[in-house]
């Protein structure tokens, strides 16, 4: 079967508009962005409930649920124009690193980020890196020379490790071994293996009739669409276990089903 080609993928995305509509294949102006973002926020909060800032309806929170001295960090890979960072991650965490290979997308993200939550007030930060995932090691400190820039909060010392790694609608651009390699690096870059999560939110095609993995090559953008079993195969090989898999409800008709996976290192079992 044909495999994704890095250059062909980037070339395709370069022909798309640098907007929600462009990165969402024409679904940017309807209900999809809101439904998607709400589903993502809820899914993250299910697994990292201390990030929920809404106090109980019955009894207001007396103390913040999060440690006030600790800054929570997220990585948004294949971020496009920064939609997930803007609508989901910056509502939950303090600092986000955004990675995206297409220059016009990441530049629009950077230019617009001054309007994102907490950035103008320098309470939160967004750091922009232009790279394809095949060439990005999330465990490596981001050198000044690698970033297009950082907006908002400026730390006193170099920061390490992520609490959340968010991967949405971009992993089809990696073949099986690239994806396994990325997940292994991503796992190592989590600050706490028991508390941190890698979240994957991607399209699903149907498994084979016997339940085994199916992978479909998409000529248009040179990417792969994987079935649930194909995803599980990748996760297993990367040493990850699925804490929860959930289909995003409420998306417009005619799209592939979209599934969210909450992943952690298999050997850090929480004995749930
Ligand atoms: N995650 C964003 C963007 C989705 S569009 C969102 O949900 O809004 C798909 C994105 O994947 C595009 O921004 C595209 O440039 C990016 N992409 C393409 N090839 C990639 C690669 N090799 N590594 C990382 N991202 C890639």
PDB file of C-alpha atoms and ligand atoms in Angstrom:
ATOM      1  CA  UNK A   1       0.000   0.000   0.000  1.00  0.00           C
ATOM      2  CA  UNK A   2       1.132   3.549  -0.669  1.00  0.00           C
ATOM      3  CA  UNK A   3       2.581   5.368   2.309  1.00  0.00           C
ATOM      4  CA  UNK A   4       2.323   9.048   3.225  1.00  0.00           C
ATOM      5  CA  UNK A   5       4.912  11.283   1.633  1.00  0.00           C
ATOM      6  CA  UNK A   6       6.061  14.155   3.821  1.00  0.00           C
ATOM      7  CA  UNK A   7       6.572  16.643   0.983  1.00  0.00           C
ATOM      8  CA  UNK A   8       3.308  15.764  -0.782  1.00  0.00           C
ATOM      9  CA  UNK A   9       1.425  16.242   2.477  1.00  0.00           C
ATOM     10  CA  UNK A  10       2.939  19.654   3.107  1.00  0.00           C
ATOM     11  CA  UNK A  11       2.354  20.657  -0.511  1.00  0.00           C
ATOM     12  CA  UNK A  12      -1.326  19.758  -0.155  1.00  0.00           C
ATOM     13  CA  UNK A  13      -1.779  21.759   3.049  1.00  0.00           C
ATOM     14  CA  UNK A  14      -0.018  24.721   1.453  1.00  0.00           C
ATOM     15  CA  UNK A  15      -2.894  24.949  -1.033  1.00  0.00           C
ATOM     16  CA  UNK A  16      -5.434  25.287   1.823  1.00  0.00           C
ATOM     17  CA  UNK A  17      -6.467  28.591   3.324  1.00  0.00           C
ATOM     18  CA  UNK A  18      -4.861  29.446   6.670  1.00  0.00           C
ATOM     19  CA  UNK A  19      -8.162  29.495   8.561  1.00  0.00           C
ATOM     20  CA  UNK A  20     -10.470  27.177  10.528  1.00  0.00           C
ATOM     21  CA  UNK A  21     -12.264  26.409   7.270  1.00  0.00           C
ATOM     22  CA  UNK A  22      -8.988  25.552   5.546  1.00  0.00           C
ATOM     23  CA  UNK A  23      -7.735  23.140   8.216  1.00  0.00           C
ATOM     24  CA  UNK A  24     -11.184  21.595   8.684  1.00  0.00           C
ATOM     25  CA  UNK A  25     -11.789  20.832   5.007  1.00  0.00           C
ATOM     26  CA  UNK A  26     -14.695  23.250   4.618  1.00  0.00           C
ATOM     27  CA  UNK A  27     -16.331  22.496   7.975  1.00  0.00           C
ATOM     28  CA  UNK A  28     -14.906  25.540   9.761  1.00  0.00           C
ATOM     29  CA  UNK A  29     -17.947  27.806   9.686  1.00  0.00           C
ATOM     30  CA  UNK A  30     -20.660  25.480  10.960  1.00  0.00           C
ATOM     31  CA  UNK A  31     -21.114  23.722  14.283  1.00  0.00           C
ATOM     32  CA  UNK A  32     -18.061  21.471  14.015  1.00  0.00           C
ATOM     33  CA  UNK A  33     -15.474  23.699  15.743  1.00  0.00           C
ATOM     34  CA  UNK A  34     -17.688  24.252  18.798  1.00  0.00           C
ATOM     35  CA  UNK A  35     -18.832  20.662  19.115  1.00  0.00           C
ATOM     36  CA  UNK A  36     -15.299  19.388  18.609  1.00  0.00           C
ATOM     37  CA  UNK A  37     -13.773  21.779  21.146  1.00  0.00           C
ATOM     38  CA  UNK A  38     -16.402  21.048  23.782  1.00  0.00           C
ATOM     39  CA  UNK A  39     -15.932  17.296  23.361  1.00  0.00           C
ATOM     40  CA  UNK A  40     -12.163  17.687  23.664  1.00  0.00           C
ATOM     41  CA  UNK A  41     -12.356  19.811  26.805  1.00  0.00           C
ATOM     42  CA  UNK A  42     -14.715  17.391  28.498  1.00  0.00           C
ATOM     43  CA  UNK A  43     -12.554  14.423  27.554  1.00  0.00           C
ATOM     44  CA  UNK A  44      -9.417  16.050  28.959  1.00  0.00           C
ATOM     45  CA  UNK A  45     -11.173  17.062  32.173  1.00  0.00           C
ATOM     46  CA  UNK A  46     -12.458  13.530  32.702  1.00  0.00           C
ATOM     47  CA  UNK A  47      -8.864  12.368  32.936  1.00  0.00           C
ATOM     48  CA  UNK A  48      -7.212  15.406  34.511  1.00  0.00           C
ATOM     49  CA  UNK A  49     -10.067  16.745  36.632  1.00  0.00           C
ATOM     50  CA  UNK A  50      -7.898  19.241  38.501  1.00  0.00           C
ATOM     51  CA  UNK A  51      -7.838  21.289  35.292  1.00  0.00           C
ATOM     52  CA  UNK A  52     -11.538  22.018  35.659  1.00  0.00           C
ATOM     53  CA  UNK A  53     -11.873  25.610  36.830  1.00  0.00           C
ATOM     54  CA  UNK A  54     -15.635  25.638  37.216  1.00  0.00           C
ATOM     55  CA  UNK A  55     -16.484  25.287  40.899  1.00  0.00           C
ATOM     56  CA  UNK A  56     -19.101  22.841  42.053  1.00  0.00           C
ATOM     57  CA  UNK A  57     -22.632  24.113  41.575  1.00  0.00           C
ATOM     58  CA  UNK A  58     -23.425  23.189  45.161  1.00  0.00           C
ATOM     59  CA  UNK A  59     -20.292  24.274  46.977  1.00  0.00           C
ATOM     60  CA  UNK A  60     -17.776  26.726  45.473  1.00  0.00           C
ATOM     61  CA  UNK A  61     -14.156  25.614  45.545  1.00  0.00           C
ATOM     62  CA  UNK A  62     -12.324  27.171  48.465  1.00  0.00           C
ATOM     63  CA  UNK A  63      -8.874  26.351  47.214  1.00  0.00           C
ATOM     64  CA  UNK A  64      -7.781  26.032  43.615  1.00  0.00           C
ATOM     65  CA  UNK A  65      -7.746  22.416  42.475  1.00  0.00           C
ATOM     66  CA  UNK A  66      -4.386  22.888  40.817  1.00  0.00           C
ATOM     67  CA  UNK A  67      -1.130  23.573  42.602  1.00  0.00           C
ATOM     68  CA  UNK A  68      -0.706  27.347  42.247  1.00  0.00           C
ATOM     69  CA  UNK A  69       3.094  26.997  42.044  1.00  0.00           C
ATOM     70  CA  UNK A  70       2.949  24.503  39.214  1.00  0.00           C
ATOM     71  CA  UNK A  71       2.415  25.566  35.636  1.00  0.00           C
ATOM     72  CA  UNK A  72       0.614  23.016  33.493  1.00  0.00           C
ATOM     73  CA  UNK A  73       2.037  22.495  30.020  1.00  0.00           C
ATOM     74  CA  UNK A  74       0.567  21.098  26.809  1.00  0.00           C
ATOM     75  CA  UNK A  75       1.927  20.255  23.375  1.00  0.00           C
ATOM     76  CA  UNK A  76      -0.328  20.697  20.327  1.00  0.00           C
ATOM     77  CA  UNK A  77       1.146  18.810  17.361  1.00  0.00           C
ATOM     78  CA  UNK A  78       0.106  19.365  13.754  1.00  0.00           C
ATOM     79  CA  UNK A  79      -1.671  22.374  15.214  1.00  0.00           C
ATOM     80  CA  UNK A  80      -2.632  24.069  11.921  1.00  0.00           C
ATOM     81  CA  UNK A  81      -3.748  27.603  12.775  1.00  0.00           C
ATOM     82  CA  UNK A  82      -3.799  26.809  16.496  1.00  0.00           C
ATOM     83  CA  UNK A  83      -7.489  25.984  16.767  1.00  0.00           C
ATOM     84  CA  UNK A  84      -7.165  23.429  19.589  1.00  0.00           C
ATOM     85  CA  UNK A  85      -4.757  25.594  21.560  1.00  0.00           C
ATOM     86  CA  UNK A  86      -7.083  28.568  21.301  1.00  0.00           C
ATOM     87  CA  UNK A  87     -10.395  26.775  21.927  1.00  0.00           C
ATOM     88  CA  UNK A  88      -9.342  23.969  24.258  1.00  0.00           C
ATOM     89  CA  UNK A  89      -5.840  23.909  25.707  1.00  0.00           C
ATOM     90  CA  UNK A  90      -5.373  27.514  26.845  1.00  0.00           C
ATOM     91  CA  UNK A  91      -8.648  27.234  28.767  1.00  0.00           C
ATOM     92  CA  UNK A  92      -7.127  24.404  30.796  1.00  0.00           C
ATOM     93  CA  UNK A  93      -3.352  24.869  31.000  1.00  0.00           C
ATOM     94  CA  UNK A  94      -0.808  27.680  31.354  1.00  0.00           C
ATOM     95  CA  UNK A  95       1.724  27.043  28.618  1.00  0.00           C
ATOM     96  CA  UNK A  96       1.349  25.471  25.190  1.00  0.00           C
ATOM     97  CA  UNK A  97       3.967  24.553  22.604  1.00  0.00           C
ATOM     98  CA  UNK A  98       2.538  24.429  19.086  1.00  0.00           C
ATOM     99  CA  UNK A  99       4.208  22.391  16.330  1.00  0.00           C
ATOM    100  CA  UNK A 100       3.229  22.630  12.667  1.00  0.00           C
ATOM    101  CA  UNK A 101       5.194  22.107   9.422  1.00  0.00           C
ATOM    102  CA  UNK A 102       3.279  24.515   7.174  1.00  0.00           C
ATOM    103  CA  UNK A 103       4.698  27.996   7.549  1.00  0.00           C
ATOM    104  CA  UNK A 104       1.582  29.952   6.645  1.00  0.00           C
ATOM    105  CA  UNK A 105      -0.493  28.065   9.229  1.00  0.00           C
ATOM    106  CA  UNK A 106       1.908  28.525  12.127  1.00  0.00           C
ATOM    107  CA  UNK A 107       2.479  32.188  11.207  1.00  0.00           C
ATOM    108  CA  UNK A 108      -1.249  32.891  11.323  1.00  0.00           C
ATOM    109  CA  UNK A 109      -1.417  31.097  14.665  1.00  0.00           C
ATOM    110  CA  UNK A 110       1.382  33.226  16.022  1.00  0.00           C
ATOM    111  CA  UNK A 111      -0.066  36.474  14.677  1.00  0.00           C
ATOM    112  CA  UNK A 112      -3.496  35.754  16.171  1.00  0.00           C
ATOM    113  CA  UNK A 113      -2.245  34.400  19.492  1.00  0.00           C
ATOM    114  CA  UNK A 114      -2.211  37.829  21.129  1.00  0.00           C
ATOM    115  CA  UNK A 115      -6.003  37.457  21.261  1.00  0.00           C
ATOM    116  CA  UNK A 116      -5.889  34.025  22.895  1.00  0.00           C
ATOM    117  CA  UNK A 117      -6.749  33.478  26.529  1.00  0.00           C
ATOM    118  CA  UNK A 118      -4.102  34.803  28.934  1.00  0.00           C
ATOM    119  CA  UNK A 119      -1.553  35.776  26.281  1.00  0.00           C
ATOM    120  CA  UNK A 120      -1.884  39.579  26.189  1.00  0.00           C
ATOM    121  CA  UNK A 121      -1.829  39.667  30.013  1.00  0.00           C
ATOM    122  CA  UNK A 122       1.276  37.407  29.984  1.00  0.00           C
ATOM    123  CA  UNK A 123      -0.405  34.941  32.347  1.00  0.00           C
ATOM    124  CA  UNK A 124      -0.156  32.130  29.792  1.00  0.00           C
ATOM    125  CA  UNK A 125       2.215  31.404  26.944  1.00  0.00           C
ATOM    126  CA  UNK A 126       2.263  29.986  23.431  1.00  0.00           C
ATOM    127  CA  UNK A 127       5.510  28.882  21.782  1.00  0.00           C
ATOM    128  CA  UNK A 128       5.598  28.256  18.033  1.00  0.00           C
ATOM    129  CA  UNK A 129       7.783  25.652  16.326  1.00  0.00           C
ATOM    130  CA  UNK A 130       7.779  24.948  12.602  1.00  0.00           C
ATOM    131  CA  UNK A 131       8.507  21.253  12.042  1.00  0.00           C
ATOM    132  CA  UNK A 132       6.908  18.064  10.773  1.00  0.00           C
ATOM    133  CA  UNK A 133       6.369  15.427  13.461  1.00  0.00           C
ATOM    134  CA  UNK A 134       8.899  13.169  11.757  1.00  0.00           C
ATOM    135  CA  UNK A 135      11.553  15.701  12.751  1.00  0.00           C
ATOM    136  CA  UNK A 136      10.335  16.760  16.171  1.00  0.00           C
ATOM    137  CA  UNK A 137      11.468  15.333  19.489  1.00  0.00           C
ATOM    138  CA  UNK A 138       9.130  16.606  22.224  1.00  0.00           C
ATOM    139  CA  UNK A 139      11.664  15.614  24.890  1.00  0.00           C
ATOM    140  CA  UNK A 140      14.315  17.984  23.616  1.00  0.00           C
ATOM    141  CA  UNK A 141      14.435  21.482  25.046  1.00  0.00           C
ATOM    142  CA  UNK A 142      13.304  23.981  22.469  1.00  0.00           C
ATOM    143  CA  UNK A 143      16.283  26.082  21.490  1.00  0.00           C
ATOM    144  CA  UNK A 144      15.682  29.716  20.677  1.00  0.00           C
ATOM    145  CA  UNK A 145      16.832  29.002  17.112  1.00  0.00           C
ATOM    146  CA  UNK A 146      14.087  26.378  16.634  1.00  0.00           C
ATOM    147  CA  UNK A 147      11.163  28.571  17.553  1.00  0.00           C
ATOM    148  CA  UNK A 148       9.377  31.118  15.471  1.00  0.00           C
ATOM    149  CA  UNK A 149       8.629  32.861  18.718  1.00  0.00           C
ATOM    150  CA  UNK A 150       7.046  32.797  22.104  1.00  0.00           C
ATOM    151  CA  UNK A 151       4.103  34.934  23.142  1.00  0.00           C
ATOM    152  CA  UNK A 152       2.855  35.807  26.606  1.00  0.00           C
ATOM    153  CA  UNK A 153       4.348  34.583  29.886  1.00  0.00           C
ATOM    154  CA  UNK A 154       8.141  34.413  30.075  1.00  0.00           C
ATOM    155  CA  UNK A 155       9.577  31.779  32.433  1.00  0.00           C
ATOM    156  CA  UNK A 156      12.606  32.343  34.647  1.00  0.00           C
ATOM    157  CA  UNK A 157      14.156  28.988  33.764  1.00  0.00           C
ATOM    158  CA  UNK A 158      13.882  26.365  30.998  1.00  0.00           C
ATOM    159  CA  UNK A 159      10.740  24.259  31.325  1.00  0.00           C
ATOM    160  CA  UNK A 160      10.635  20.488  30.873  1.00  0.00           C
ATOM    161  CA  UNK A 161       7.931  17.949  30.229  1.00  0.00           C
ATOM    162  CA  UNK A 162       4.275  18.040  29.274  1.00  0.00           C
ATOM    163  CA  UNK A 163       1.071  17.201  31.110  1.00  0.00           C
ATOM    164  CA  UNK A 164      -0.924  16.875  27.892  1.00  0.00           C
ATOM    165  CA  UNK A 165       0.161  15.974  24.375  1.00  0.00           C
ATOM    166  CA  UNK A 166      -2.664  16.670  21.955  1.00  0.00           C
ATOM    167  CA  UNK A 167      -2.602  15.063  18.497  1.00  0.00           C
ATOM    168  CA  UNK A 168      -5.574  15.836  16.272  1.00  0.00           C
ATOM    169  CA  UNK A 169      -6.189  15.233  12.588  1.00  0.00           C
ATOM    170  CA  UNK A 170      -2.509  15.090  11.657  1.00  0.00           C
ATOM    171  CA  UNK A 171      -1.186  11.639  12.583  1.00  0.00           C
ATOM    172  CA  UNK A 172      -2.316  10.205   9.237  1.00  0.00           C
ATOM    173  CA  UNK A 173       0.712  11.957   7.775  1.00  0.00           C
ATOM    174  CA  UNK A 174       2.983   9.507   9.609  1.00  0.00           C
ATOM    175  CA  UNK A 175       3.523   5.922   8.558  1.00  0.00           C
ATOM    176  CA  UNK A 176       3.390   3.102  11.107  1.00  0.00           C
ATOM    177  CA  UNK A 177       7.021   3.201  12.175  1.00  0.00           C
ATOM    178  CA  UNK A 178       7.175   7.014  12.270  1.00  0.00           C
ATOM    179  CA  UNK A 179       4.100   7.040  14.447  1.00  0.00           C
ATOM    180  CA  UNK A 180       5.467   4.414  16.840  1.00  0.00           C
ATOM    181  CA  UNK A 181       8.730   6.379  17.089  1.00  0.00           C
ATOM    182  CA  UNK A 182       6.854   9.625  17.764  1.00  0.00           C
ATOM    183  CA  UNK A 183       4.691   8.054  20.479  1.00  0.00           C
ATOM    184  CA  UNK A 184       7.774   6.644  22.222  1.00  0.00           C
ATOM    185  CA  UNK A 185       9.409  10.082  22.296  1.00  0.00           C
ATOM    186  CA  UNK A 186       6.119  11.655  23.344  1.00  0.00           C
ATOM    187  CA  UNK A 187       5.760   9.224  26.259  1.00  0.00           C
ATOM    188  CA  UNK A 188       9.273  10.065  27.457  1.00  0.00           C
ATOM    189  CA  UNK A 189       8.444  13.757  27.325  1.00  0.00           C
ATOM    190  CA  UNK A 190       5.513  13.503  29.741  1.00  0.00           C
ATOM    191  CA  UNK A 191       6.301  15.157  33.045  1.00  0.00           C
ATOM    192  CA  UNK A 192       4.629  12.426  35.084  1.00  0.00           C
ATOM    193  CA  UNK A 193       3.860   9.059  33.501  1.00  0.00           C
ATOM    194  CA  UNK A 194       1.016   8.431  35.908  1.00  0.00           C
ATOM    195  CA  UNK A 195      -0.658  11.812  35.563  1.00  0.00           C
ATOM    196  CA  UNK A 196       0.173  12.942  32.045  1.00  0.00           C
ATOM    197  CA  UNK A 197      -1.734  11.878  28.938  1.00  0.00           C
ATOM    198  CA  UNK A 198      -1.239  11.614  25.230  1.00  0.00           C
ATOM    199  CA  UNK A 199      -4.581  12.375  23.600  1.00  0.00           C
ATOM    200  CA  UNK A 200      -5.266  11.319  20.033  1.00  0.00           C
ATOM    201  CA  UNK A 201      -8.331  12.571  18.156  1.00  0.00           C
ATOM    202  CA  UNK A 202      -8.503  11.206  14.644  1.00  0.00           C
ATOM    203  CA  UNK A 203     -10.775   9.922  11.885  1.00  0.00           C
ATOM    204  CA  UNK A 204     -11.591   6.219  11.814  1.00  0.00           C
ATOM    205  CA  UNK A 205     -12.276   3.959   8.871  1.00  0.00           C
ATOM    206  CA  UNK A 206     -13.945   0.587   9.445  1.00  0.00           C
ATOM    207  CA  UNK A 207     -11.988  -2.431  10.635  1.00  0.00           C
ATOM    208  CA  UNK A 208     -11.796  -5.404   8.266  1.00  0.00           C
ATOM    209  CA  UNK A 209     -14.782  -7.744   8.507  1.00  0.00           C
ATOM    210  CA  UNK A 210     -12.789 -10.081  10.755  1.00  0.00           C
ATOM    211  CA  UNK A 211     -12.001  -7.180  13.114  1.00  0.00           C
ATOM    212  CA  UNK A 212      -8.404  -6.792  12.022  1.00  0.00           C
ATOM    213  CA  UNK A 213      -6.704  -3.524  11.120  1.00  0.00           C
ATOM    214  CA  UNK A 214      -7.560  -1.584   7.980  1.00  0.00           C
ATOM    215  CA  UNK A 215      -5.524   1.349   6.696  1.00  0.00           C
ATOM    216  CA  UNK A 216      -6.649   3.432   3.709  1.00  0.00           C
ATOM    217  CA  UNK A 217      -4.379   5.726   1.717  1.00  0.00           C
ATOM    218  CA  UNK A 218      -5.830   9.130   0.818  1.00  0.00           C
ATOM    219  CA  UNK A 219      -4.473  10.374  -2.524  1.00  0.00           C
ATOM    220  CA  UNK A 220      -5.595  13.931  -1.976  1.00  0.00           C
ATOM    221  CA  UNK A 221      -3.399  14.823   0.995  1.00  0.00           C
ATOM    222  CA  UNK A 222      -1.074  11.780   1.007  1.00  0.00           C
ATOM    223  CA  UNK A 223      -2.234  10.557   4.412  1.00  0.00           C
ATOM    224  CA  UNK A 224      -3.487   7.338   5.980  1.00  0.00           C
ATOM    225  CA  UNK A 225      -6.868   6.780   7.581  1.00  0.00           C
ATOM    226  CA  UNK A 226      -6.657   4.037  10.212  1.00  0.00           C
ATOM    227  CA  UNK A 227      -9.345   1.800  11.660  1.00  0.00           C
ATOM    228  CA  UNK A 228      -9.705   1.308  15.420  1.00  0.00           C
ATOM    229  CA  UNK A 229      -7.661  -1.913  15.298  1.00  0.00           C
ATOM    230  CA  UNK A 230      -4.939  -0.163  13.288  1.00  0.00           C
ATOM    231  CA  UNK A 231      -4.711   2.531  15.975  1.00  0.00           C
ATOM    232  CA  UNK A 232      -4.584  -0.090  18.725  1.00  0.00           C
ATOM    233  CA  UNK A 233      -1.753  -1.869  16.887  1.00  0.00           C
ATOM    234  CA  UNK A 234       0.260   1.367  16.800  1.00  0.00           C
ATOM    235  CA  UNK A 235      -0.462   2.194  20.445  1.00  0.00           C
ATOM    236  CA  UNK A 236       0.476  -1.305  21.597  1.00  0.00           C
ATOM    237  CA  UNK A 237       3.730  -1.312  19.664  1.00  0.00           C
ATOM    238  CA  UNK A 238       4.594   2.088  21.167  1.00  0.00           C
ATOM    239  CA  UNK A 239       4.017   0.741  24.694  1.00  0.00           C
ATOM    240  CA  UNK A 240       0.825   2.727  25.220  1.00  0.00           C
ATOM    241  CA  UNK A 241      -2.437   1.611  26.708  1.00  0.00           C
ATOM    242  CA  UNK A 242      -5.858   3.092  26.016  1.00  0.00           C
ATOM    243  CA  UNK A 243      -7.427   4.397  29.242  1.00  0.00           C
ATOM    244  CA  UNK A 244     -10.526   5.420  27.307  1.00  0.00           C
ATOM    245  CA  UNK A 245     -11.668   5.541  23.704  1.00  0.00           C
ATOM    246  CA  UNK A 246     -14.652   7.716  22.902  1.00  0.00           C
ATOM    247  CA  UNK A 247     -16.423   8.625  19.680  1.00  0.00           C
ATOM    248  CA  UNK A 248     -17.053  12.362  19.273  1.00  0.00           C
ATOM    249  CA  UNK A 249     -20.805  12.786  18.992  1.00  0.00           C
ATOM    250  CA  UNK A 250     -22.629  15.591  17.222  1.00  0.00           C
ATOM    251  CA  UNK A 251     -20.411  16.088  14.178  1.00  0.00           C
ATOM    252  CA  UNK A 252     -22.001  16.846  10.805  1.00  0.00           C
ATOM    253  CA  UNK A 253     -23.149  13.925   8.637  1.00  0.00           C
ATOM    254  CA  UNK A 254     -20.897  12.568   5.962  1.00  0.00           C
ATOM    255  CA  UNK A 255     -17.633  12.632   7.887  1.00  0.00           C
ATOM    256  CA  UNK A 256     -15.624   9.683   9.100  1.00  0.00           C
ATOM    257  CA  UNK A 257     -16.370   8.857  12.739  1.00  0.00           C
ATOM    258  CA  UNK A 258     -13.887  10.737  14.947  1.00  0.00           C
ATOM    259  CA  UNK A 259     -12.486   8.988  17.998  1.00  0.00           C
ATOM    260  CA  UNK A 260     -10.653  10.355  21.015  1.00  0.00           C
ATOM    261  CA  UNK A 261      -8.159   8.130  22.816  1.00  0.00           C
ATOM    262  CA  UNK A 262      -6.672   8.874  26.258  1.00  0.00           C
ATOM    263  CA  UNK A 263      -3.298   7.121  26.313  1.00  0.00           C
ATOM    264  CA  UNK A 264      -0.702   6.373  28.959  1.00  0.00           C
ATOM    265  CA  UNK A 265       2.399   4.228  29.182  1.00  0.00           C
ATOM    266  CA  UNK A 266       1.235   0.622  29.536  1.00  0.00           C
ATOM    267  CA  UNK A 267       3.688  -0.149  32.330  1.00  0.00           C
ATOM    268  CA  UNK A 268       2.573   2.747  34.522  1.00  0.00           C
ATOM    269  CA  UNK A 269      -0.713   0.952  35.185  1.00  0.00           C
ATOM    270  CA  UNK A 270      -2.977   2.797  37.544  1.00  0.00           C
ATOM    271  CA  UNK A 271      -4.864  -0.356  38.504  1.00  0.00           C
ATOM    272  CA  UNK A 272      -8.145   1.185  37.490  1.00  0.00           C
TER     273      UNK A 272
HETATM  274  N1  LIG B   1      -4.860  19.862  14.425  1.00  0.00           N
HETATM  275  C1  LIG B   1      -5.369  21.034  13.731  1.00  0.00           C
HETATM  276  C2  LIG B   1      -5.099  21.006  12.222  1.00  0.00           C
HETATM  277  C3  LIG B   1      -5.709  19.879  11.458  1.00  0.00           C
HETATM  278  S1  LIG B   1      -5.392  19.964   9.709  1.00  0.00           S
HETATM  279  C4  LIG B   1      -6.854  21.153  14.015  1.00  0.00           C
HETATM  280  O1  LIG B   1      -7.466  20.187  14.476  1.00  0.00           O
HETATM  281  O2  LIG B   1      -7.404  22.226  13.755  1.00  0.00           O
HETATM  282  C5  LIG B   1      -4.002  18.860   9.532  1.00  0.00           C
HETATM  283  C6  LIG B   1      -2.696  19.502   9.923  1.00  0.00           C
HETATM  284  O3  LIG B   1      -1.650  18.527   9.874  1.00  0.00           O
HETATM  285  C7  LIG B   1      -2.289  20.637   8.995  1.00  0.00           C
HETATM  286  O4  LIG B   1      -2.019  21.773   9.741  1.00  0.00           O
HETATM  287  C8  LIG B   1      -1.050  20.077   8.330  1.00  0.00           C
HETATM  288  O5  LIG B   1      -0.120  21.054   7.919  1.00  0.00           O
HETATM  289  C9  LIG B   1      -0.497  19.174   9.425  1.00  0.00           C
HETATM  290  N2  LIG B   1       0.525  18.219   8.948  1.00  0.00           N
HETATM  291  C10 LIG B   1       0.715  17.759   7.702  1.00  0.00           C
HETATM  292  N3  LIG B   1       1.788  16.945   7.659  1.00  0.00           N
HETATM  293  C11 LIG B   1       2.281  16.880   8.911  1.00  0.00           C
HETATM  294  C12 LIG B   1       3.399  16.218   9.511  1.00  0.00           C
HETATM  295  N4  LIG B   1       4.210  15.451   8.787  1.00  0.00           N
HETATM  296  N5  LIG B   1       3.629  16.432  10.823  1.00  0.00           N
HETATM  297  C13 LIG B   1       2.799  17.212  11.559  1.00  0.00           C
HETATM  298  N6  LIG B   1       1.732  17.857  11.047  1.00  0.00           N
HETATM  299  C14 LIG B   1       1.468  17.692   9.745  1.00  0.00           C
END
